[in-house]
């Protein structure tokens, strides 16, 4: 199971996605690629911040179609096991003087709680968390 981070999904929604990312996604089994609820919320927030108009409408419709068609039944929730992992991660990083952004910590906790790997370009955000991550831009 591989959870796609926000930056991977955003890249896939670009008019001309990075060829390395496309090749990496194409090489994966569809049933292995997942989203998590925190990534979905970040993407919906980003879309909601766009000015009203054709671009916002087109991107929103594309994302809704992606959720319904490409990720139906494959969105991990930030659930109780993830919340427990989150608390431990955030506390440990604070004690080290290396705080985590809330969304990154929730994404990492969701992956760890469910035994998933994370596909992201922002690998430095997830270093030292015990999380297995992949960078589709460098695959």
mmCIF file of N, CA and C in Angstrom:
data_model
loop_
_atom_site.group_PDB
_atom_site.id
_atom_site.type_symbol
_atom_site.label_atom_id
_atom_site.label_comp_id
_atom_site.label_asym_id
_atom_site.label_seq_id
_atom_site.Cartn_x
_atom_site.Cartn_y
_atom_site.Cartn_z
ATOM 1 N N UNK A 1 0.850 -1.174 0.000
ATOM 2 C CA UNK A 1 0.000 0.000 0.000
ATOM 3 C C UNK A 1 0.897 1.239 0.000
ATOM 4 N N UNK A 2 0.626 2.139 -0.939
ATOM 5 C CA UNK A 2 1.380 3.384 -1.057
ATOM 6 C C UNK A 2 0.385 4.539 -1.014
ATOM 7 N N UNK A 3 0.549 5.427 -0.045
ATOM 8 C CA UNK A 3 -0.281 6.623 0.054
ATOM 9 C C UNK A 3 0.397 7.731 -0.747
ATOM 10 N N UNK A 4 -0.359 8.382 -1.612
ATOM 11 C CA UNK A 4 0.159 9.508 -2.379
ATOM 12 C C UNK A 4 0.029 10.777 -1.552
ATOM 13 N N UNK A 5 1.124 11.495 -1.406
ATOM 14 C CA UNK A 5 1.109 12.771 -0.699
ATOM 15 C C UNK A 5 0.457 13.828 -1.593
ATOM 16 N N UNK A 6 0.115 14.935 -0.992
ATOM 17 C CA UNK A 6 -0.558 16.025 -1.687
ATOM 18 C C UNK A 6 0.205 16.465 -2.925
ATOM 19 N N UNK A 7 1.532 16.553 -2.827
ATOM 20 C CA UNK A 7 2.302 17.043 -3.970
ATOM 21 C C UNK A 7 2.265 16.079 -5.149
ATOM 22 N N UNK A 8 2.120 14.792 -4.906
ATOM 23 C CA UNK A 8 2.029 13.821 -6.000
ATOM 24 C C UNK A 8 0.690 13.978 -6.720
ATOM 25 N N UNK A 9 -0.391 14.073 -5.967
ATOM 26 C CA UNK A 9 -1.713 14.235 -6.579
ATOM 27 C C UNK A 9 -1.780 15.561 -7.327
ATOM 28 N N UNK A 10 -1.242 16.617 -6.741
ATOM 29 C CA UNK A 10 -1.215 17.918 -7.416
ATOM 30 C C UNK A 10 -0.466 17.824 -8.738
ATOM 31 N N UNK A 11 0.635 17.103 -8.728
ATOM 32 C CA UNK A 11 1.418 16.933 -9.959
ATOM 33 C C UNK A 11 0.598 16.208 -11.022
ATOM 34 N N UNK A 12 -0.128 15.189 -10.615
ATOM 35 C CA UNK A 12 -0.942 14.433 -11.564
ATOM 36 C C UNK A 12 -2.070 15.269 -12.156
ATOM 37 N N UNK A 13 -2.473 16.333 -11.456
ATOM 38 C CA UNK A 13 -3.552 17.197 -11.932
ATOM 39 C C UNK A 13 -3.051 18.339 -12.813
ATOM 40 N N UNK A 14 -1.738 18.476 -12.942
ATOM 41 C CA UNK A 14 -1.184 19.535 -13.791
ATOM 42 C C UNK A 14 -1.516 19.243 -15.254
ATOM 43 N N UNK A 15 -1.587 20.298 -16.082
ATOM 44 C CA UNK A 15 -1.843 20.075 -17.512
ATOM 45 C C UNK A 15 -0.806 19.150 -18.159
ATOM 46 N N UNK A 16 0.451 19.298 -17.750
ATOM 47 C CA UNK A 16 1.525 18.437 -18.258
ATOM 48 C C UNK A 16 2.321 17.944 -17.050
ATOM 49 N N UNK A 17 1.923 16.803 -16.489
ATOM 50 C CA UNK A 17 2.632 16.280 -15.314
ATOM 51 C C UNK A 17 4.068 15.877 -15.639
ATOM 52 N N UNK A 18 4.892 15.870 -14.623
ATOM 53 C CA UNK A 18 6.278 15.443 -14.759
ATOM 54 C C UNK A 18 6.309 14.014 -15.307
ATOM 55 N N UNK A 19 7.101 13.776 -16.370
ATOM 56 C CA UNK A 19 7.141 12.435 -16.974
ATOM 57 C C UNK A 19 7.604 11.343 -16.005
ATOM 58 N N UNK A 20 8.526 11.666 -15.112
ATOM 59 C CA UNK A 20 9.005 10.664 -14.153
ATOM 60 C C UNK A 20 7.887 10.257 -13.199
ATOM 61 N N UNK A 21 7.089 11.215 -12.771
ATOM 62 C CA UNK A 21 5.976 10.919 -11.866
ATOM 63 C C UNK A 21 4.932 10.068 -12.586
ATOM 64 N N UNK A 22 4.606 10.443 -13.816
ATOM 65 C CA UNK A 22 3.647 9.653 -14.593
ATOM 66 C C UNK A 22 4.132 8.226 -14.787
ATOM 67 N N UNK A 23 5.398 8.077 -15.128
ATOM 68 C CA UNK A 23 5.961 6.738 -15.341
ATOM 69 C C UNK A 23 5.915 5.927 -14.053
ATOM 70 N N UNK A 24 6.234 6.577 -12.934
ATOM 71 C CA UNK A 24 6.211 5.876 -11.648
ATOM 72 C C UNK A 24 4.792 5.414 -11.312
ATOM 73 N N UNK A 25 3.816 6.311 -11.457
ATOM 74 C CA UNK A 25 2.421 5.959 -11.158
ATOM 75 C C UNK A 25 1.956 4.832 -12.080
ATOM 76 N N UNK A 26 2.281 4.938 -13.359
ATOM 77 C CA UNK A 26 1.872 3.906 -14.321
ATOM 78 C C UNK A 26 2.472 2.543 -13.994
ATOM 79 N N UNK A 27 3.634 2.533 -13.358
ATOM 80 C CA UNK A 27 4.306 1.269 -13.021
ATOM 81 C C UNK A 27 3.712 0.598 -11.783
ATOM 82 N N UNK A 28 2.846 1.311 -11.052
ATOM 83 C CA UNK A 28 2.245 0.767 -9.833
ATOM 84 C C UNK A 28 0.909 0.105 -10.160
ATOM 85 N N UNK A 29 0.553 -0.864 -9.372
ATOM 86 C CA UNK A 29 -0.783 -1.450 -9.468
ATOM 87 C C UNK A 29 -1.783 -0.446 -8.904
ATOM 88 N N UNK A 30 -2.891 -0.254 -9.610
ATOM 89 C CA UNK A 30 -3.906 0.699 -9.139
ATOM 90 C C UNK A 30 -4.339 0.409 -7.711
ATOM 91 N N UNK A 31 -4.490 -0.853 -7.375
ATOM 92 C CA UNK A 31 -4.988 -1.182 -6.031
ATOM 93 C C UNK A 31 -3.951 -0.921 -4.940
ATOM 94 N N UNK A 32 -2.704 -0.653 -5.319
ATOM 95 C CA UNK A 32 -1.669 -0.324 -4.331
ATOM 96 C C UNK A 32 -1.613 1.162 -4.010
ATOM 97 N N UNK A 33 -2.215 2.000 -4.853
ATOM 98 C CA UNK A 33 -2.161 3.451 -4.660
ATOM 99 C C UNK A 33 -3.388 3.918 -3.887
ATOM 100 N N UNK A 34 -3.128 4.632 -2.806
ATOM 101 C CA UNK A 34 -4.168 5.103 -1.900
ATOM 102 C C UNK A 34 -3.988 6.591 -1.633
ATOM 103 N N UNK A 35 -5.020 7.198 -1.107
ATOM 104 C CA UNK A 35 -4.950 8.537 -0.531
ATOM 105 C C UNK A 35 -5.261 8.392 0.952
ATOM 106 N N UNK A 36 -5.012 9.448 1.699
ATOM 107 C CA UNK A 36 -5.497 9.489 3.080
ATOM 108 C C UNK A 36 -6.354 10.733 3.234
ATOM 109 N N UNK A 37 -7.194 10.725 4.242
ATOM 110 C CA UNK A 37 -8.161 11.809 4.419
ATOM 111 C C UNK A 37 -7.484 13.163 4.597
ATOM 112 N N UNK A 38 -6.298 13.184 5.169
ATOM 113 C CA UNK A 38 -5.593 14.457 5.359
ATOM 114 C C UNK A 38 -5.152 15.016 4.011
ATOM 115 N N UNK A 39 -4.667 14.171 3.125
ATOM 116 C CA UNK A 39 -4.298 14.612 1.773
ATOM 117 C C UNK A 39 -5.532 15.138 1.048
ATOM 118 N N UNK A 40 -6.639 14.428 1.158
ATOM 119 C CA UNK A 40 -7.877 14.886 0.527
ATOM 120 C C UNK A 40 -8.255 16.265 1.059
ATOM 121 N N UNK A 41 -8.158 16.459 2.370
ATOM 122 C CA UNK A 41 -8.526 17.762 2.943
ATOM 123 C C UNK A 41 -7.578 18.863 2.478
ATOM 124 N N UNK A 42 -6.287 18.567 2.365
ATOM 125 C CA UNK A 42 -5.341 19.569 1.870
ATOM 126 C C UNK A 42 -5.665 19.964 0.430
ATOM 127 N N UNK A 43 -5.993 18.986 -0.390
ATOM 128 C CA UNK A 43 -6.314 19.275 -1.787
ATOM 129 C C UNK A 43 -7.619 20.058 -1.908
ATOM 130 N N UNK A 44 -8.635 19.668 -1.149
ATOM 131 C CA UNK A 44 -9.901 20.401 -1.182
ATOM 132 C C UNK A 44 -9.726 21.833 -0.687
ATOM 133 N N UNK A 45 -8.909 22.015 0.331
ATOM 134 C CA UNK A 45 -8.620 23.361 0.835
ATOM 135 C C UNK A 45 -7.932 24.194 -0.244
ATOM 136 N N UNK A 46 -6.944 23.607 -0.910
ATOM 137 C CA UNK A 46 -6.257 24.320 -1.984
ATOM 138 C C UNK A 46 -7.207 24.726 -3.096
ATOM 139 N N UNK A 47 -8.120 23.842 -3.447
ATOM 140 C CA UNK A 47 -9.103 24.165 -4.479
ATOM 141 C C UNK A 47 -10.056 25.260 -4.008
ATOM 142 N N UNK A 48 -10.474 25.201 -2.760
ATOM 143 C CA UNK A 48 -11.399 26.205 -2.218
ATOM 144 C C UNK A 48 -10.773 27.591 -2.172
ATOM 145 N N UNK A 49 -9.448 27.649 -2.079
ATOM 146 C CA UNK A 49 -8.751 28.941 -2.024
ATOM 147 C C UNK A 49 -8.595 29.590 -3.393
ATOM 148 N N UNK A 50 -8.778 28.824 -4.452
ATOM 149 C CA UNK A 50 -8.648 29.392 -5.796
ATOM 150 C C UNK A 50 -9.772 30.390 -6.057
ATOM 151 N N UNK A 51 -9.487 31.410 -6.862
ATOM 152 C CA UNK A 51 -10.564 32.337 -7.230
ATOM 153 C C UNK A 51 -11.666 31.596 -7.991
ATOM 154 N N UNK A 52 -12.902 32.017 -7.775
ATOM 155 C CA UNK A 52 -14.015 31.419 -8.511
ATOM 156 C C UNK A 52 -13.779 31.595 -9.999
ATOM 157 N N UNK A 53 -14.168 30.583 -10.749
ATOM 158 C CA UNK A 53 -14.010 30.674 -12.194
ATOM 159 C C UNK A 53 -13.814 29.316 -12.823
ATOM 160 N N UNK A 54 -13.516 29.345 -14.107
ATOM 161 C CA UNK A 54 -13.416 28.120 -14.900
ATOM 162 C C UNK A 54 -12.299 27.205 -14.413
ATOM 163 N N UNK A 55 -11.145 27.767 -14.054
ATOM 164 C CA UNK A 55 -10.017 26.937 -13.626
ATOM 165 C C UNK A 55 -10.359 26.192 -12.334
ATOM 166 N N UNK A 56 -10.916 26.909 -11.370
ATOM 167 C CA UNK A 56 -11.305 26.277 -10.105
ATOM 168 C C UNK A 56 -12.342 25.178 -10.346
ATOM 169 N N UNK A 57 -13.328 25.464 -11.170
ATOM 170 C CA UNK A 57 -14.370 24.488 -11.461
ATOM 171 C C UNK A 57 -13.783 23.249 -12.131
ATOM 172 N N UNK A 58 -12.909 23.450 -13.114
ATOM 173 C CA UNK A 58 -12.313 22.330 -13.843
ATOM 174 C C UNK A 58 -11.467 21.464 -12.918
ATOM 175 N N UNK A 59 -10.636 22.099 -12.086
ATOM 176 C CA UNK A 59 -9.781 21.342 -11.169
ATOM 177 C C UNK A 59 -10.600 20.611 -10.101
ATOM 178 N N UNK A 60 -11.636 21.258 -9.606
ATOM 179 C CA UNK A 60 -12.502 20.627 -8.606
ATOM 180 C C UNK A 60 -13.204 19.408 -9.198
ATOM 181 N N UNK A 61 -13.725 19.554 -10.402
ATOM 182 C CA UNK A 61 -14.383 18.423 -11.060
ATOM 183 C C UNK A 61 -13.396 17.296 -11.334
ATOM 184 N N UNK A 62 -12.186 17.650 -11.746
ATOM 185 C CA UNK A 62 -11.163 16.629 -12.013
ATOM 186 C C UNK A 62 -10.806 15.877 -10.733
ATOM 187 N N UNK A 63 -10.678 16.611 -9.617
ATOM 188 C CA UNK A 63 -10.341 15.951 -8.361
ATOM 189 C C UNK A 63 -11.490 15.075 -7.871
ATOM 190 N N UNK A 64 -12.710 15.570 -7.976
ATOM 191 C CA UNK A 64 -13.864 14.764 -7.571
ATOM 192 C C UNK A 64 -13.961 13.488 -8.408
ATOM 193 N N UNK A 65 -13.674 13.591 -9.700
ATOM 194 C CA UNK A 65 -13.677 12.404 -10.564
ATOM 195 C C UNK A 65 -12.564 11.448 -10.161
ATOM 196 N N UNK A 66 -11.406 11.996 -9.824
ATOM 197 C CA UNK A 66 -10.283 11.166 -9.385
ATOM 198 C C UNK A 66 -10.664 10.390 -8.123
ATOM 199 N N UNK A 67 -11.309 11.071 -7.186
ATOM 200 C CA UNK A 67 -11.742 10.401 -5.954
ATOM 201 C C UNK A 67 -12.756 9.295 -6.246
ATOM 202 N N UNK A 68 -13.724 9.598 -7.095
ATOM 203 C CA UNK A 68 -14.800 8.647 -7.372
ATOM 204 C C UNK A 68 -14.346 7.478 -8.239
ATOM 205 N N UNK A 69 -13.461 7.738 -9.181
ATOM 206 C CA UNK A 69 -13.081 6.707 -10.150
ATOM 207 C C UNK A 69 -11.764 6.018 -9.801
ATOM 208 N N UNK A 70 -10.757 6.798 -9.477
ATOM 209 C CA UNK A 70 -9.415 6.238 -9.285
ATOM 210 C C UNK A 70 -9.148 5.766 -7.861
ATOM 211 N N UNK A 71 -9.829 6.371 -6.880
ATOM 212 C CA UNK A 71 -9.539 6.042 -5.482
ATOM 213 C C UNK A 71 -10.777 5.606 -4.703
ATOM 214 N N UNK A 72 -11.795 5.141 -5.399
ATOM 215 C CA UNK A 72 -13.009 4.666 -4.721
ATOM 216 C C UNK A 72 -12.641 3.526 -3.772
ATOM 217 N N UNK A 73 -12.973 3.696 -2.504
ATOM 218 C CA UNK A 73 -12.676 2.671 -1.508
ATOM 219 C C UNK A 73 -11.221 2.613 -1.086
ATOM 220 N N UNK A 74 -10.422 3.594 -1.526
ATOM 221 C CA UNK A 74 -8.994 3.591 -1.193
ATOM 222 C C UNK A 74 -8.557 4.946 -0.629
ATOM 223 N N UNK A 75 -9.264 5.389 0.404
ATOM 224 C CA UNK A 75 -8.880 6.587 1.153
ATOM 225 C C UNK A 75 -8.804 6.182 2.622
ATOM 226 N N UNK A 76 -7.600 6.231 3.175
ATOM 227 C CA UNK A 76 -7.406 5.884 4.586
ATOM 228 C C UNK A 76 -7.832 7.054 5.466
ATOM 229 N N UNK A 77 -8.583 6.756 6.495
ATOM 230 C CA UNK A 77 -9.021 7.785 7.432
ATOM 231 C C UNK A 77 -7.952 8.027 8.498
ATOM 232 N N UNK A 78 -7.925 9.250 8.995
ATOM 233 C CA UNK A 78 -7.134 9.544 10.190
ATOM 234 C C UNK A 78 -7.987 9.046 11.354
ATOM 235 N N UNK A 79 -7.750 7.793 11.746
ATOM 236 C CA UNK A 79 -8.594 7.100 12.709
ATOM 237 C C UNK A 79 -7.902 7.001 14.070
ATOM 238 N N UNK A 80 -8.491 6.224 14.975
ATOM 239 C CA UNK A 80 -7.944 6.102 16.326
ATOM 240 C C UNK A 80 -6.511 5.569 16.332
ATOM 241 N N UNK A 81 -6.193 4.489 15.611
ATOM 242 C CA UNK A 81 -4.791 4.045 15.599
ATOM 243 C C UNK A 81 -3.835 5.125 15.077
ATOM 244 N N UNK A 82 -4.264 5.863 14.067
ATOM 245 C CA UNK A 82 -3.424 6.943 13.546
ATOM 246 C C UNK A 82 -3.274 8.061 14.580
ATOM 247 N N UNK A 83 -4.334 8.347 15.323
ATOM 248 C CA UNK A 83 -4.272 9.389 16.348
ATOM 249 C C UNK A 83 -3.269 9.032 17.441
ATOM 250 N N UNK A 84 -3.220 7.759 17.812
ATOM 251 C CA UNK A 84 -2.266 7.307 18.833
ATOM 252 C C UNK A 84 -0.840 7.471 18.321
ATOM 253 N N UNK A 85 -0.592 7.056 17.086
ATOM 254 C CA UNK A 85 0.742 7.205 16.492
ATOM 255 C C UNK A 85 1.097 8.686 16.374
ATOM 256 N N UNK A 86 0.133 9.496 15.956
ATOM 257 C CA UNK A 86 0.337 10.939 15.813
ATOM 258 C C UNK A 86 0.825 11.562 17.120
ATOM 259 N N UNK A 87 0.153 11.249 18.202
ATOM 260 C CA UNK A 87 0.525 11.829 19.497
ATOM 261 C C UNK A 87 1.965 11.494 19.854
ATOM 262 N N UNK A 88 2.350 10.241 19.651
ATOM 263 C CA UNK A 88 3.724 9.828 19.953
ATOM 264 C C UNK A 88 4.732 10.514 19.037
ATOM 265 N N UNK A 89 4.427 10.601 17.740
ATOM 266 C CA UNK A 89 5.336 11.249 16.782
ATOM 267 C C UNK A 89 5.564 12.714 17.126
ATOM 268 N N UNK A 90 4.476 13.422 17.334
ATOM 269 C CA UNK A 90 4.565 14.860 17.591
ATOM 270 C C UNK A 90 5.303 15.129 18.898
ATOM 271 N N UNK A 91 4.988 14.374 19.937
ATOM 272 C CA UNK A 91 5.663 14.565 21.228
ATOM 273 C C UNK A 91 7.157 14.276 21.112
ATOM 274 N N UNK A 92 7.511 13.189 20.430
ATOM 275 C CA UNK A 92 8.927 12.833 20.277
ATOM 276 C C UNK A 92 9.682 13.901 19.498
ATOM 277 N N UNK A 93 9.079 14.411 18.433
ATOM 278 C CA UNK A 93 9.755 15.437 17.634
ATOM 279 C C UNK A 93 9.859 16.761 18.394
ATOM 280 N N UNK A 94 8.863 17.095 19.185
ATOM 281 C CA UNK A 94 8.941 18.318 19.990
ATOM 282 C C UNK A 94 10.069 18.214 21.005
ATOM 283 N N UNK A 95 10.232 17.041 21.616
ATOM 284 C CA UNK A 95 11.304 16.848 22.592
ATOM 285 C C UNK A 95 12.679 16.986 21.949
ATOM 286 N N UNK A 96 12.770 16.683 20.661
ATOM 287 C CA UNK A 96 14.033 16.834 19.931
ATOM 288 C C UNK A 96 14.228 18.248 19.392
ATOM 289 N N UNK A 97 13.222 19.095 19.583
ATOM 290 C CA UNK A 97 13.292 20.444 19.033
ATOM 291 C C UNK A 97 13.092 20.458 17.527
ATOM 292 N N UNK A 98 12.401 19.445 17.011
ATOM 293 C CA UNK A 98 12.146 19.319 15.573
ATOM 294 C C UNK A 98 10.645 19.136 15.337
ATOM 295 N N UNK A 99 9.864 20.186 15.576
ATOM 296 C CA UNK A 99 8.416 20.029 15.442
ATOM 297 C C UNK A 99 8.001 19.691 14.011
ATOM 298 N N UNK A 100 6.886 18.999 13.912
ATOM 299 C CA UNK A 100 6.312 18.617 12.621
ATOM 300 C C UNK A 100 5.088 19.469 12.331
ATOM 301 N N UNK A 101 4.877 19.779 11.061
ATOM 302 C CA UNK A 101 3.624 20.416 10.664
ATOM 303 C C UNK A 101 2.494 19.424 10.937
ATOM 304 N N UNK A 102 1.363 19.928 11.380
ATOM 305 C CA UNK A 102 0.267 19.052 11.767
ATOM 306 C C UNK A 102 -0.135 18.109 10.635
ATOM 307 N N UNK A 103 -0.330 18.637 9.431
ATOM 308 C CA UNK A 103 -0.766 17.780 8.324
ATOM 309 C C UNK A 103 0.272 16.705 8.021
ATOM 310 N N UNK A 104 1.559 17.076 7.998
ATOM 311 C CA UNK A 104 2.606 16.082 7.738
ATOM 312 C C UNK A 104 2.607 15.001 8.814
ATOM 313 N N UNK A 105 2.438 15.404 10.063
ATOM 314 C CA UNK A 105 2.413 14.433 11.161
ATOM 315 C C UNK A 105 1.200 13.508 11.038
ATOM 316 N N UNK A 106 0.058 14.051 10.647
ATOM 317 C CA UNK A 106 -1.139 13.222 10.485
ATOM 318 C C UNK A 106 -0.994 12.257 9.309
ATOM 319 N N UNK A 107 -0.398 12.723 8.220
ATOM 320 C CA UNK A 107 -0.166 11.849 7.067
ATOM 321 C C UNK A 107 0.792 10.728 7.455
ATOM 322 N N UNK A 108 1.893 11.084 8.106
ATOM 323 C CA UNK A 108 2.868 10.073 8.536
ATOM 324 C C UNK A 108 2.225 9.078 9.494
ATOM 325 N N UNK A 109 1.453 9.573 10.445
ATOM 326 C CA UNK A 109 0.807 8.694 11.425
ATOM 327 C C UNK A 109 -0.186 7.750 10.758
ATOM 328 N N UNK A 110 -0.922 8.253 9.789
ATOM 329 C CA UNK A 110 -1.871 7.402 9.063
ATOM 330 C C UNK A 110 -1.132 6.283 8.343
ATOM 331 N N UNK A 111 -0.033 6.636 7.680
ATOM 332 C CA UNK A 111 0.760 5.615 6.977
ATOM 333 C C UNK A 111 1.324 4.591 7.956
ATOM 334 N N UNK A 112 1.906 5.063 9.034
ATOM 335 C CA UNK A 112 2.506 4.149 10.009
ATOM 336 C C UNK A 112 1.457 3.239 10.646
ATOM 337 N N UNK A 113 0.308 3.796 10.990
ATOM 338 C CA UNK A 113 -0.744 3.010 11.640
ATOM 339 C C UNK A 113 -1.307 1.926 10.721
ATOM 340 N N UNK A 114 -1.220 2.156 9.421
ATOM 341 C CA UNK A 114 -1.808 1.216 8.465
ATOM 342 C C UNK A 114 -0.762 0.455 7.655
ATOM 343 N N UNK A 115 0.500 0.597 8.021
ATOM 344 C CA UNK A 115 1.560 -0.135 7.333
ATOM 345 C C UNK A 115 1.763 0.283 5.895
ATOM 346 N N UNK A 116 1.511 1.547 5.601
ATOM 347 C CA UNK A 116 1.632 2.050 4.231
ATOM 348 C C UNK A 116 2.941 2.807 4.035
ATOM 349 N N UNK A 117 3.402 2.802 2.806
ATOM 350 C CA UNK A 117 4.521 3.657 2.415
ATOM 351 C C UNK A 117 3.940 4.974 1.920
ATOM 352 N N UNK A 118 4.778 5.997 1.826
ATOM 353 C CA UNK A 118 4.324 7.309 1.379
ATOM 354 C C UNK A 118 5.100 7.727 0.148
ATOM 355 N N UNK A 119 4.387 8.111 -0.903
ATOM 356 C CA UNK A 119 5.013 8.678 -2.098
ATOM 357 C C UNK A 119 4.942 10.190 -1.971
ATOM 358 N N UNK A 120 6.111 10.848 -1.938
ATOM 359 C CA UNK A 120 6.168 12.289 -1.736
ATOM 360 C C UNK A 120 7.425 12.871 -2.348
ATOM 361 N N UNK A 121 7.349 14.135 -2.680
ATOM 362 C CA UNK A 121 8.547 14.865 -3.102
ATOM 363 C C UNK A 121 9.216 15.497 -1.882
ATOM 364 N N UNK A 122 8.444 15.722 -0.843
ATOM 365 C CA UNK A 122 8.930 16.394 0.369
ATOM 366 C C UNK A 122 9.511 15.384 1.350
ATOM 367 N N UNK A 123 10.494 14.642 0.917
ATOM 368 C CA UNK A 123 11.033 13.567 1.748
ATOM 369 C C UNK A 123 11.634 14.083 3.048
ATOM 370 N N UNK A 124 12.206 15.276 3.035
ATOM 371 C CA UNK A 124 12.841 15.784 4.264
ATOM 372 C C UNK A 124 11.819 16.013 5.378
ATOM 373 N N UNK A 125 10.560 16.249 5.008
ATOM 374 C CA UNK A 125 9.512 16.431 6.027
ATOM 375 C C UNK A 125 9.262 15.148 6.808
ATOM 376 N N UNK A 126 9.621 14.007 6.224
ATOM 377 C CA UNK A 126 9.265 12.721 6.807
ATOM 378 C C UNK A 126 10.472 11.907 7.258
ATOM 379 N N UNK A 127 11.647 12.514 7.216
ATOM 380 C CA UNK A 127 12.851 11.799 7.641
ATOM 381 C C UNK A 127 12.838 11.575 9.154
ATOM 382 N N UNK A 128 13.356 10.439 9.562
ATOM 383 C CA UNK A 128 13.494 10.137 10.977
ATOM 384 C C UNK A 128 12.213 9.748 11.684
ATOM 385 N N UNK A 129 11.177 9.407 10.928
ATOM 386 C CA UNK A 129 9.896 9.055 11.542
ATOM 387 C C UNK A 129 9.623 7.557 11.513
ATOM 388 N N UNK A 130 10.538 6.792 10.939
ATOM 389 C CA UNK A 130 10.309 5.359 10.808
ATOM 390 C C UNK A 130 9.384 5.016 9.658
ATOM 391 N N UNK A 131 9.135 5.980 8.817
ATOM 392 C CA UNK A 131 8.221 5.832 7.690
ATOM 393 C C UNK A 131 9.012 5.484 6.434
ATOM 394 N N UNK A 132 8.512 4.551 5.655
ATOM 395 C CA UNK A 132 9.127 4.239 4.363
ATOM 396 C C UNK A 132 8.506 5.171 3.332
ATOM 397 N N UNK A 133 9.338 5.984 2.699
ATOM 398 C CA UNK A 133 8.838 6.910 1.688
ATOM 399 C C UNK A 133 9.559 6.685 0.365
ATOM 400 N N UNK A 134 8.891 7.103 -0.692
ATOM 401 C CA UNK A 134 9.398 6.990 -2.055
ATOM 402 C C UNK A 134 9.260 8.355 -2.710
ATOM 403 N N UNK A 135 10.189 8.713 -3.572
ATOM 404 C CA UNK A 135 10.106 9.976 -4.297
ATOM 405 C C UNK A 135 9.876 9.680 -5.775
ATOM 406 N N UNK A 136 8.640 9.835 -6.268
ATOM 407 C CA UNK A 136 8.355 9.531 -7.671
ATOM 408 C C UNK A 136 9.127 10.397 -8.665
ATOM 409 N N UNK A 137 9.604 11.550 -8.241
ATOM 410 C CA UNK A 137 10.388 12.412 -9.122
ATOM 411 C C UNK A 137 11.783 11.829 -9.350
ATOM 412 N N UNK A 138 12.212 10.961 -8.451
ATOM 413 C CA UNK A 138 13.550 10.380 -8.549
ATOM 414 C C UNK A 138 13.518 8.861 -8.696
ATOM 415 N N UNK A 139 12.369 8.317 -9.001
ATOM 416 C CA UNK A 139 12.242 6.852 -9.099
ATOM 417 C C UNK A 139 12.928 6.320 -10.351
#
